[in-house]
PDB file of C-alpha atoms in Angstrom:
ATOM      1  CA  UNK L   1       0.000   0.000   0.000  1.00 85.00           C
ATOM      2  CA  UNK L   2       1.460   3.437  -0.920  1.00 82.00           C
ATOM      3  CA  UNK L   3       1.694   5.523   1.948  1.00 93.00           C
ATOM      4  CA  UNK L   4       3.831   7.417   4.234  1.00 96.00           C
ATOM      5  CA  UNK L   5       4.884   6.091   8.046  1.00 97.00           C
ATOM      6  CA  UNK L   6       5.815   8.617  10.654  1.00 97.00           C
ATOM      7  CA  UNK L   7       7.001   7.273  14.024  1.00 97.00           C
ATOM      8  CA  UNK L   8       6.168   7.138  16.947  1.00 97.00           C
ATOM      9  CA  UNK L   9       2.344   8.326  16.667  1.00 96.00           C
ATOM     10  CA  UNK L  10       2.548  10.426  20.448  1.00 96.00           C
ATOM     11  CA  UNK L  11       5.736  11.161  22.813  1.00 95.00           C
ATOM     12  CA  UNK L  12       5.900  12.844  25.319  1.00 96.00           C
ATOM     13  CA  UNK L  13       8.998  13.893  26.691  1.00 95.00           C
ATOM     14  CA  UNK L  14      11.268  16.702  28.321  1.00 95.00           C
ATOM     15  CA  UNK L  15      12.350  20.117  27.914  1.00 96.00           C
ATOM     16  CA  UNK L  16      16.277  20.078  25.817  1.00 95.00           C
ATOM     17  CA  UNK L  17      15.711  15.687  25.427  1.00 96.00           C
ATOM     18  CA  UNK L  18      17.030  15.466  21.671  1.00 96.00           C
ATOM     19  CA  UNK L  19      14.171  13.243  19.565  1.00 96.00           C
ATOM     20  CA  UNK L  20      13.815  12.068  16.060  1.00 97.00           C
ATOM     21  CA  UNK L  21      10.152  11.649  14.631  1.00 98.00           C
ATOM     22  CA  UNK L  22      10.734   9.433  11.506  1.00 98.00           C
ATOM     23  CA  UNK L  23       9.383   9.610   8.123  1.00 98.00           C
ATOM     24  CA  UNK L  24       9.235   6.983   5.162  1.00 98.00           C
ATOM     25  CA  UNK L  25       7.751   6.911   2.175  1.00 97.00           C
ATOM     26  CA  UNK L  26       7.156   3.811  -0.362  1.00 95.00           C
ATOM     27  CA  UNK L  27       6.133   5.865  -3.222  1.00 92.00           C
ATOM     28  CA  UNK L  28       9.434   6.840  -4.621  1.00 92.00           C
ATOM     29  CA  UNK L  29       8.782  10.421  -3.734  1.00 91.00           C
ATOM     30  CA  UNK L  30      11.314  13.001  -4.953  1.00 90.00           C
ATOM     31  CA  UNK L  31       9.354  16.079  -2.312  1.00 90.00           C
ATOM     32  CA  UNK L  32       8.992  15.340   0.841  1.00 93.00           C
ATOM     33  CA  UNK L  33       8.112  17.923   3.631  1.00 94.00           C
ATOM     34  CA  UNK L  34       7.369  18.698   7.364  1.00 97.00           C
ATOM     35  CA  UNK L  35       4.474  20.510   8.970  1.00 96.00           C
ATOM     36  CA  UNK L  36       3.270  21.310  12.521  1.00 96.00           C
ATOM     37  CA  UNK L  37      -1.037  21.899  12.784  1.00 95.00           C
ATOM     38  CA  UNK L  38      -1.930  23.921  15.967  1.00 93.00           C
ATOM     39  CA  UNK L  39      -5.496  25.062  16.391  1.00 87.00           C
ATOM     40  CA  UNK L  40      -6.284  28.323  14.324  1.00 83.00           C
ATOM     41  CA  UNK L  41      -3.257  28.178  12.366  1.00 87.00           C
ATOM     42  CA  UNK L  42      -3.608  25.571  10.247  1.00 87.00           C
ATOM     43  CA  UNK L  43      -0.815  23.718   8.543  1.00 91.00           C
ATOM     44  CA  UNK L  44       2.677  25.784   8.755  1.00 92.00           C
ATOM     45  CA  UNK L  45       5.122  23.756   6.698  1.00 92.00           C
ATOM     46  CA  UNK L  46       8.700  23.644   8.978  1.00 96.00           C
ATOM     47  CA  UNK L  47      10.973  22.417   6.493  1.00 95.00           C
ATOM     48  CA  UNK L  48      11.106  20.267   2.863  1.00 92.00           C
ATOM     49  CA  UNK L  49      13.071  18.009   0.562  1.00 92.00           C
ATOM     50  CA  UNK L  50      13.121  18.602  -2.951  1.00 88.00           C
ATOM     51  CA  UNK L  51      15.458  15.347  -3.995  1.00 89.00           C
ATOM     52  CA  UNK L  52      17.875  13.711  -1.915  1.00 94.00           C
ATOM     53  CA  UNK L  53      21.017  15.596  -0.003  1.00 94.00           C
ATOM     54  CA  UNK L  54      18.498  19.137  -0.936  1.00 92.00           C
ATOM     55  CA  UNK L  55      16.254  20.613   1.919  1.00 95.00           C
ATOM     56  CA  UNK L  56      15.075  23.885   2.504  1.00 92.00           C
ATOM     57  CA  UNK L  57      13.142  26.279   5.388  1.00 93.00           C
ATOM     58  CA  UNK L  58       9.908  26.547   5.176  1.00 91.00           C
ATOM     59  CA  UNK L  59       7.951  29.219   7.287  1.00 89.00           C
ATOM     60  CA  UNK L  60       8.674  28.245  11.056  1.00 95.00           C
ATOM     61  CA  UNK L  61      12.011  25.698  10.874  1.00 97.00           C
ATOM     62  CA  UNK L  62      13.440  27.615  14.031  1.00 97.00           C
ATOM     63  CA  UNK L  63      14.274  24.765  16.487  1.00 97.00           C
ATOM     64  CA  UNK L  64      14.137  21.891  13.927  1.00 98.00           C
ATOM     65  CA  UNK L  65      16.825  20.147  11.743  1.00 98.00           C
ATOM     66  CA  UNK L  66      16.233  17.504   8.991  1.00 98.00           C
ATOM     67  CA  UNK L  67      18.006  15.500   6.994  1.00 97.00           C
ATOM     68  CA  UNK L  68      17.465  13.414   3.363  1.00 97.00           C
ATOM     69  CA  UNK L  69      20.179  10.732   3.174  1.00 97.00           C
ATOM     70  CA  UNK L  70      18.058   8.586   0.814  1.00 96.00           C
ATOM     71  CA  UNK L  71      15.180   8.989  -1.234  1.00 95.00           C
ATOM     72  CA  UNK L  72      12.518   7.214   1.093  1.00 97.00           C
ATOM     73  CA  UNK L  73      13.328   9.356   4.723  1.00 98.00           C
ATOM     74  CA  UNK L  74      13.163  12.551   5.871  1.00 98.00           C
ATOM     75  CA  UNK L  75      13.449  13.031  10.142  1.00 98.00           C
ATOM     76  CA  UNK L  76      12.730  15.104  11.534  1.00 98.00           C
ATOM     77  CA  UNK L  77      14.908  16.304  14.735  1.00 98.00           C
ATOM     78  CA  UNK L  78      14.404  18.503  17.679  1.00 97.00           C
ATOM     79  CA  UNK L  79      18.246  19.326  19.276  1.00 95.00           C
ATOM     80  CA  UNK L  80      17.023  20.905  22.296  1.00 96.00           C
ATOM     81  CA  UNK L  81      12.946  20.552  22.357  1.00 97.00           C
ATOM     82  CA  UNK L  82      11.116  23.390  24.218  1.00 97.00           C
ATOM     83  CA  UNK L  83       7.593  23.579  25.152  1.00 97.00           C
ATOM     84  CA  UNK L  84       6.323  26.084  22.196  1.00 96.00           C
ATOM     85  CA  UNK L  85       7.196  22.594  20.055  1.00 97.00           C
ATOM     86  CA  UNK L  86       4.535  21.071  21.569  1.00 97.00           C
ATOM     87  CA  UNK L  87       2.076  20.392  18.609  1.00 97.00           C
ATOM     88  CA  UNK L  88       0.825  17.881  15.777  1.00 97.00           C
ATOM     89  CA  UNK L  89       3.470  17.096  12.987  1.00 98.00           C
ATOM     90  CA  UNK L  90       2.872  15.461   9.845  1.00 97.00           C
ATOM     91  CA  UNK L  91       4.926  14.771   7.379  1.00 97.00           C
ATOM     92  CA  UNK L  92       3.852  14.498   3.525  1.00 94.00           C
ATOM     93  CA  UNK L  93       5.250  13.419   0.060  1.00 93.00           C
ATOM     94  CA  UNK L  94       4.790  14.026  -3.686  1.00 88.00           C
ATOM     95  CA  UNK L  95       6.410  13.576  -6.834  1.00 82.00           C
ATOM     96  CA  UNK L  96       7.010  16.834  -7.407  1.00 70.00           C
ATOM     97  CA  UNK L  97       5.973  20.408  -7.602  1.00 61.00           C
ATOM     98  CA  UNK L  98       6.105  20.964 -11.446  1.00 55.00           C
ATOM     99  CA  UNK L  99       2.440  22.151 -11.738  1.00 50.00           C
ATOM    100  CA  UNK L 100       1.584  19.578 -13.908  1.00 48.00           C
ATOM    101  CA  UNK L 101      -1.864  17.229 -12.580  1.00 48.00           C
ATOM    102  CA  UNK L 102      -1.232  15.281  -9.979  1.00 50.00           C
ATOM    103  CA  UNK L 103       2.157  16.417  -9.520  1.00 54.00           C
ATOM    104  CA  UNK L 104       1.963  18.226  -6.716  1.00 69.00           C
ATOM    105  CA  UNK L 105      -0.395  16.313  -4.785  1.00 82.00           C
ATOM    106  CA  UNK L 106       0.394  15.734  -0.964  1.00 88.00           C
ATOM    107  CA  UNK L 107       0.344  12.205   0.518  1.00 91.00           C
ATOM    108  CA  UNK L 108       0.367  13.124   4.520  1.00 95.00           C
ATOM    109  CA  UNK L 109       1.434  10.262   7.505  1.00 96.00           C
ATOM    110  CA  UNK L 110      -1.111  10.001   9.847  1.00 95.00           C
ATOM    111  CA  UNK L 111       0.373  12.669  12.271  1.00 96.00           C
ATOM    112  CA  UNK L 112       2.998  12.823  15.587  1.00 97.00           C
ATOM    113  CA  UNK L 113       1.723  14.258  18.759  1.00 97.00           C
ATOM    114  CA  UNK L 114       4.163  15.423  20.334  1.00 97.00           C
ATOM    115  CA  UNK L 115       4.487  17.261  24.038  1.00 97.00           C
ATOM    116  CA  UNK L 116       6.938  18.715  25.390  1.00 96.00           C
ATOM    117  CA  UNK L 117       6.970  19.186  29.099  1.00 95.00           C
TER     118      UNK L 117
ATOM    119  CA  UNK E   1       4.854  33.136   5.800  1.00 58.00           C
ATOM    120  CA  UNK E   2       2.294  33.442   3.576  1.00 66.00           C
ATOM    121  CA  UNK E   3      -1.546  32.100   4.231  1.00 69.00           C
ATOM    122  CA  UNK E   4      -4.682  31.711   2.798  1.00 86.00           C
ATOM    123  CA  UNK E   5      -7.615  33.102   4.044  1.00 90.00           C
ATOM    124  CA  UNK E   6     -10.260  30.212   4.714  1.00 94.00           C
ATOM    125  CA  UNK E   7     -13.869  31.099   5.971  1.00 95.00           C
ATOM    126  CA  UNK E   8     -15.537  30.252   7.650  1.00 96.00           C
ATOM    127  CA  UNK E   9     -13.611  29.118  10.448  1.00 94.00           C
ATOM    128  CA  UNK E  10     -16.313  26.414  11.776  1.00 95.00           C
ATOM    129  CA  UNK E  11     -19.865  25.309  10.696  1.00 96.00           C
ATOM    130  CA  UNK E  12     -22.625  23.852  12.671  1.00 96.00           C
ATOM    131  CA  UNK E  13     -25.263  22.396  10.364  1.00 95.00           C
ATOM    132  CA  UNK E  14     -27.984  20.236  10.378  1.00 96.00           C
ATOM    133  CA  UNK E  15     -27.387  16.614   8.392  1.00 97.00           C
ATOM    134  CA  UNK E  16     -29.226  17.252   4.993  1.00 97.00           C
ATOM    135  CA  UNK E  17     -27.999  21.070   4.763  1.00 97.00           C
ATOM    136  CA  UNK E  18     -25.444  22.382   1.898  1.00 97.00           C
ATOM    137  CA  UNK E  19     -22.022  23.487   3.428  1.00 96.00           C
ATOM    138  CA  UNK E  20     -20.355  26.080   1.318  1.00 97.00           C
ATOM    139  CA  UNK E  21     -16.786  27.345   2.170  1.00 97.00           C
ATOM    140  CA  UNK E  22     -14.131  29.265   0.836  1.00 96.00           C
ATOM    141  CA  UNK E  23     -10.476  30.651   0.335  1.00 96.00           C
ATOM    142  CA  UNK E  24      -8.553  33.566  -0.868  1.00 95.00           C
ATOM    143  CA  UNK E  25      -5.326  34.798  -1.419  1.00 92.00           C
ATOM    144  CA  UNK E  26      -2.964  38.069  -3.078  1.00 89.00           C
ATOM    145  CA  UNK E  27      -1.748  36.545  -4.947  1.00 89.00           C
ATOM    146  CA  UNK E  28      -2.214  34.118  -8.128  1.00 91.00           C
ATOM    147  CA  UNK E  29      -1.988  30.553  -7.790  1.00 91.00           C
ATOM    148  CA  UNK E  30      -1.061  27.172 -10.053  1.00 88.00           C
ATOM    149  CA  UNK E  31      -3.144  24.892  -8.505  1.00 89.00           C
ATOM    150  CA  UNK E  32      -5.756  25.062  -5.682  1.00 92.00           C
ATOM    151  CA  UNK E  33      -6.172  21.659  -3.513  1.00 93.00           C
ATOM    152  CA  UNK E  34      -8.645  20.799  -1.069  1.00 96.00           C
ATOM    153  CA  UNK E  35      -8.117  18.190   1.701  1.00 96.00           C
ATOM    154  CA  UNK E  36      -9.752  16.825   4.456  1.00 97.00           C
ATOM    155  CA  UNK E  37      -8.467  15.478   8.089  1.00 96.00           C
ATOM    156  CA  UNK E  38     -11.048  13.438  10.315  1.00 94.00           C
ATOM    157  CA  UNK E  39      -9.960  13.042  13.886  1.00 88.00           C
ATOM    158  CA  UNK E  40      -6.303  11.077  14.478  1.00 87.00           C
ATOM    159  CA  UNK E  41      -5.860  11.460  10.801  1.00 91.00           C
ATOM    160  CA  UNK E  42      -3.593  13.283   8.503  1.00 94.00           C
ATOM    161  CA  UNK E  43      -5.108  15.483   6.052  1.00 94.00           C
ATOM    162  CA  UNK E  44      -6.502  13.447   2.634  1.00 94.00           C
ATOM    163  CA  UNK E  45      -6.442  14.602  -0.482  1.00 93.00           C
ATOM    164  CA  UNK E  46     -10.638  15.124  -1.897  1.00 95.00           C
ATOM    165  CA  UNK E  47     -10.447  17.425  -5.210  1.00 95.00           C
ATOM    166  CA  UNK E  48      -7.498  19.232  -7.117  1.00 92.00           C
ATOM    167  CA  UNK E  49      -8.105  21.527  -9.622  1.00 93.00           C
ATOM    168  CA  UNK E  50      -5.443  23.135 -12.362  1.00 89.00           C
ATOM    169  CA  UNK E  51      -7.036  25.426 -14.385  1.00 91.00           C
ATOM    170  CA  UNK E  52      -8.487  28.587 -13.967  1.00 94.00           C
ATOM    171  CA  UNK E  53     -12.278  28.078 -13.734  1.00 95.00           C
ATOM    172  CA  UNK E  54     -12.365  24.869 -13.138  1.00 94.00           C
ATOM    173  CA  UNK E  55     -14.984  23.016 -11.948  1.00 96.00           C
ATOM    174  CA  UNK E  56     -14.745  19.390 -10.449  1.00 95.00           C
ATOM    175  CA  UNK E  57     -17.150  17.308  -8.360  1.00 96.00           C
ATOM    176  CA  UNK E  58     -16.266  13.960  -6.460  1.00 94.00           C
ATOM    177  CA  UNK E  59     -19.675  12.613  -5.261  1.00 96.00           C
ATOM    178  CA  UNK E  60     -21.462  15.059  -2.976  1.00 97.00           C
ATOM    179  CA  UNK E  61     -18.535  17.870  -3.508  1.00 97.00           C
ATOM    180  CA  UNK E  62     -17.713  20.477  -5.659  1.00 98.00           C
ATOM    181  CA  UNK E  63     -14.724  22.468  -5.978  1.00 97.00           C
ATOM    182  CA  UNK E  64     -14.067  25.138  -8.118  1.00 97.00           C
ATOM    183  CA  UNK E  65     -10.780  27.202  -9.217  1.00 96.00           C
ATOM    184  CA  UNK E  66     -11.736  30.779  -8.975  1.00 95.00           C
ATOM    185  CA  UNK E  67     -11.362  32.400 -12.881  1.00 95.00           C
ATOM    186  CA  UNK E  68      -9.023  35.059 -11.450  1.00 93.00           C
ATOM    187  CA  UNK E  69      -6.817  32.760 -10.020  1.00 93.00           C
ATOM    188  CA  UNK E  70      -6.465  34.377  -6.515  1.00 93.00           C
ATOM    189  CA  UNK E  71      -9.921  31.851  -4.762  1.00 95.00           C
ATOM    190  CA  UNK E  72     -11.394  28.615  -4.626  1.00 97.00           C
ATOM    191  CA  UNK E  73     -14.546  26.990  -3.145  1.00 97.00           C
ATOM    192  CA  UNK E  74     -15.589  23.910  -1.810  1.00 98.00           C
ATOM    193  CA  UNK E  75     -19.326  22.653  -1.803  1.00 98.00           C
ATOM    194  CA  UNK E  76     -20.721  19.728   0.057  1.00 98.00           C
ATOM    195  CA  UNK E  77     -24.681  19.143  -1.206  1.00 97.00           C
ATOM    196  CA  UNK E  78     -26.823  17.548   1.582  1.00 97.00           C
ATOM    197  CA  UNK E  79     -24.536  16.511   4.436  1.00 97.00           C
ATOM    198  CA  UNK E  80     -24.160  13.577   6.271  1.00 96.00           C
ATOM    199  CA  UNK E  81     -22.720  13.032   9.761  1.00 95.00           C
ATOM    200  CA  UNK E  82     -19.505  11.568   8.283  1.00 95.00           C
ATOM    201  CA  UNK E  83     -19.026  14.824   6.960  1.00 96.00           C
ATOM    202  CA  UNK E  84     -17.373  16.137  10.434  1.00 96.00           C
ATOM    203  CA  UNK E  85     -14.202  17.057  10.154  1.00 96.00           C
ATOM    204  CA  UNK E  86     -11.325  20.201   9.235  1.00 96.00           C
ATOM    205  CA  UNK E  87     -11.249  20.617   5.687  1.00 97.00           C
ATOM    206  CA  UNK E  88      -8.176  22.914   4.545  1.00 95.00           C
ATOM    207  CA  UNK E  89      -7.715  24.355   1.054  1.00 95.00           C
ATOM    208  CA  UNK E  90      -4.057  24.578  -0.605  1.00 92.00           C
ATOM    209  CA  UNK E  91      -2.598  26.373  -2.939  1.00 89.00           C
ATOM    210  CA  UNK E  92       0.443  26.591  -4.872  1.00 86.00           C
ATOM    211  CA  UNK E  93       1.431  30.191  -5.976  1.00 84.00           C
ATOM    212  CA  UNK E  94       2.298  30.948  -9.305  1.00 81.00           C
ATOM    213  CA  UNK E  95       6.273  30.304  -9.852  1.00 78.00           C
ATOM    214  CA  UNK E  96       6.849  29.018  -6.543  1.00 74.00           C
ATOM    215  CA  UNK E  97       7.580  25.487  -5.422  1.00 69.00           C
ATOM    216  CA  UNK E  98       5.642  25.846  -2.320  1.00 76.00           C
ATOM    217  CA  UNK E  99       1.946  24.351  -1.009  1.00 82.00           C
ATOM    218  CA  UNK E 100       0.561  26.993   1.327  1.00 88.00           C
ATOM    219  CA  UNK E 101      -2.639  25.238   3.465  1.00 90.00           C
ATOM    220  CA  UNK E 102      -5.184  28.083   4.954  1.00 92.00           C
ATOM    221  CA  UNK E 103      -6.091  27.596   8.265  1.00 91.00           C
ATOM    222  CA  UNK E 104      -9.025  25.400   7.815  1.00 93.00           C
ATOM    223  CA  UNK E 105     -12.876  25.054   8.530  1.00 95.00           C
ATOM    224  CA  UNK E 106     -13.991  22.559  10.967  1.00 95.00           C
ATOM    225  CA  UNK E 107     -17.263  21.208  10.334  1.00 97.00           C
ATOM    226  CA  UNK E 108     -19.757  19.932  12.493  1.00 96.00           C
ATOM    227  CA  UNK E 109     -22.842  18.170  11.440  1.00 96.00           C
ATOM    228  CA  UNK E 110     -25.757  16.895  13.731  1.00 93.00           C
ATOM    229  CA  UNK E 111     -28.396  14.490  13.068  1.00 88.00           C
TER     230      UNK E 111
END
């Protein structure tokens, strides 16, 4: 089944406790991207992928690092977590952005819950 | 960063009532998506559109690409109580390789 995994589902942990929140995709997705929901803001992308070893900031990527060794993964890290991190992150993948139909059509995980104490 | 301007924010409708929401932007977009997230879900993808004017359905929705480019609209015809949920528009802006999401309308429908 095509889809994308992001692990674990819910943490909960402590204030400067480095974590990883993992992200795969089967589809053989060149875009891949981060974003944290939090009620009455919607969906505020944190950082993306365009192809492997090529990742960019999106709109909020203070306190966040990723990385995009292979094609398939893109974690996402928190160095030093703090509680404004505390939120719902998703991940997502597409072919591409080219414009072209169906291109640029977001496949999201099912979402991390993470708190940060 | 940039965001779209989705309205309303939330809906409380009787099942068998049309829902009718809506976003905007500045500026001109590519391609206008609309998704929808049910509780413990990610967001899932229910109509794309690509052209200016534009008019798609999928079952009980409708979706339309606004003809200047800067809106889109979502209709759902006579509601049912699997309807709940946030529903967010996207957009890609013209010449950008970005999806913007706007902030989403969260629907509740009652029996």
């Amino acid at each position: 089944e095509a889809q994308v995994t992001q692990n674990p589902r819910y943490l909960i942990t402590v204030t400067g406790k480095k974590l990883t929140v993992t992200c795969s995709q089967n589809m053989n997705h060149e875009y891949m991207s981060w974003y944290r929901q939090d009620p009455g803001l919607g969906l505020r992308q944190i950082y993306y992928s365009m192809n492997v070893e090529v990742t960019d900031k999106g709109d909020v990527p203070e306190g966040y690092k990723v990385s995009r060794k292979e094609k398939r993964n893109f974690p996402l890290i928190l160095e030093s977590p703090s509680p404004n991190q505390t939120s719902l992150y998703f991940c997502a993948s597409t072919p591409g952005l080219a414009g072209f139909s169906g291109a640029n059509v977001l496949t999201f995980g099912a979402g991390s819950r993470l708190t940060v104490l | 960063g940039q965001q779209l301007n989705q309205s309303p924010q939330s809906m409380f409708i009787q099942e068998g009532e049309d829902v009718s929401m809506n976003c905007t932007s500045s500026s001109i977009f590519n391609t206008w998506l609309w998704y929808k997230q049910e509780p413990g879900e990610g967001p899932v993808l229910l109509i794309a559109l690509y052209k200016a004017g534009e008019l798609t359905s999928n079952g009980r929705l409708t979706a339309q690409f606004g003809i200047t480019r800067k809106d889109s609209f979502l209709n759902i015809s006579a509601s049912i109580p699997s309807d709940v949920g946030i529903y967010f528009c996207a957009g890609q802006p013209s010449r950008t390789d970005k999806l913007i999401f706007g902030t989403g309308t969260r629907l509740q429908v009652f029996p």
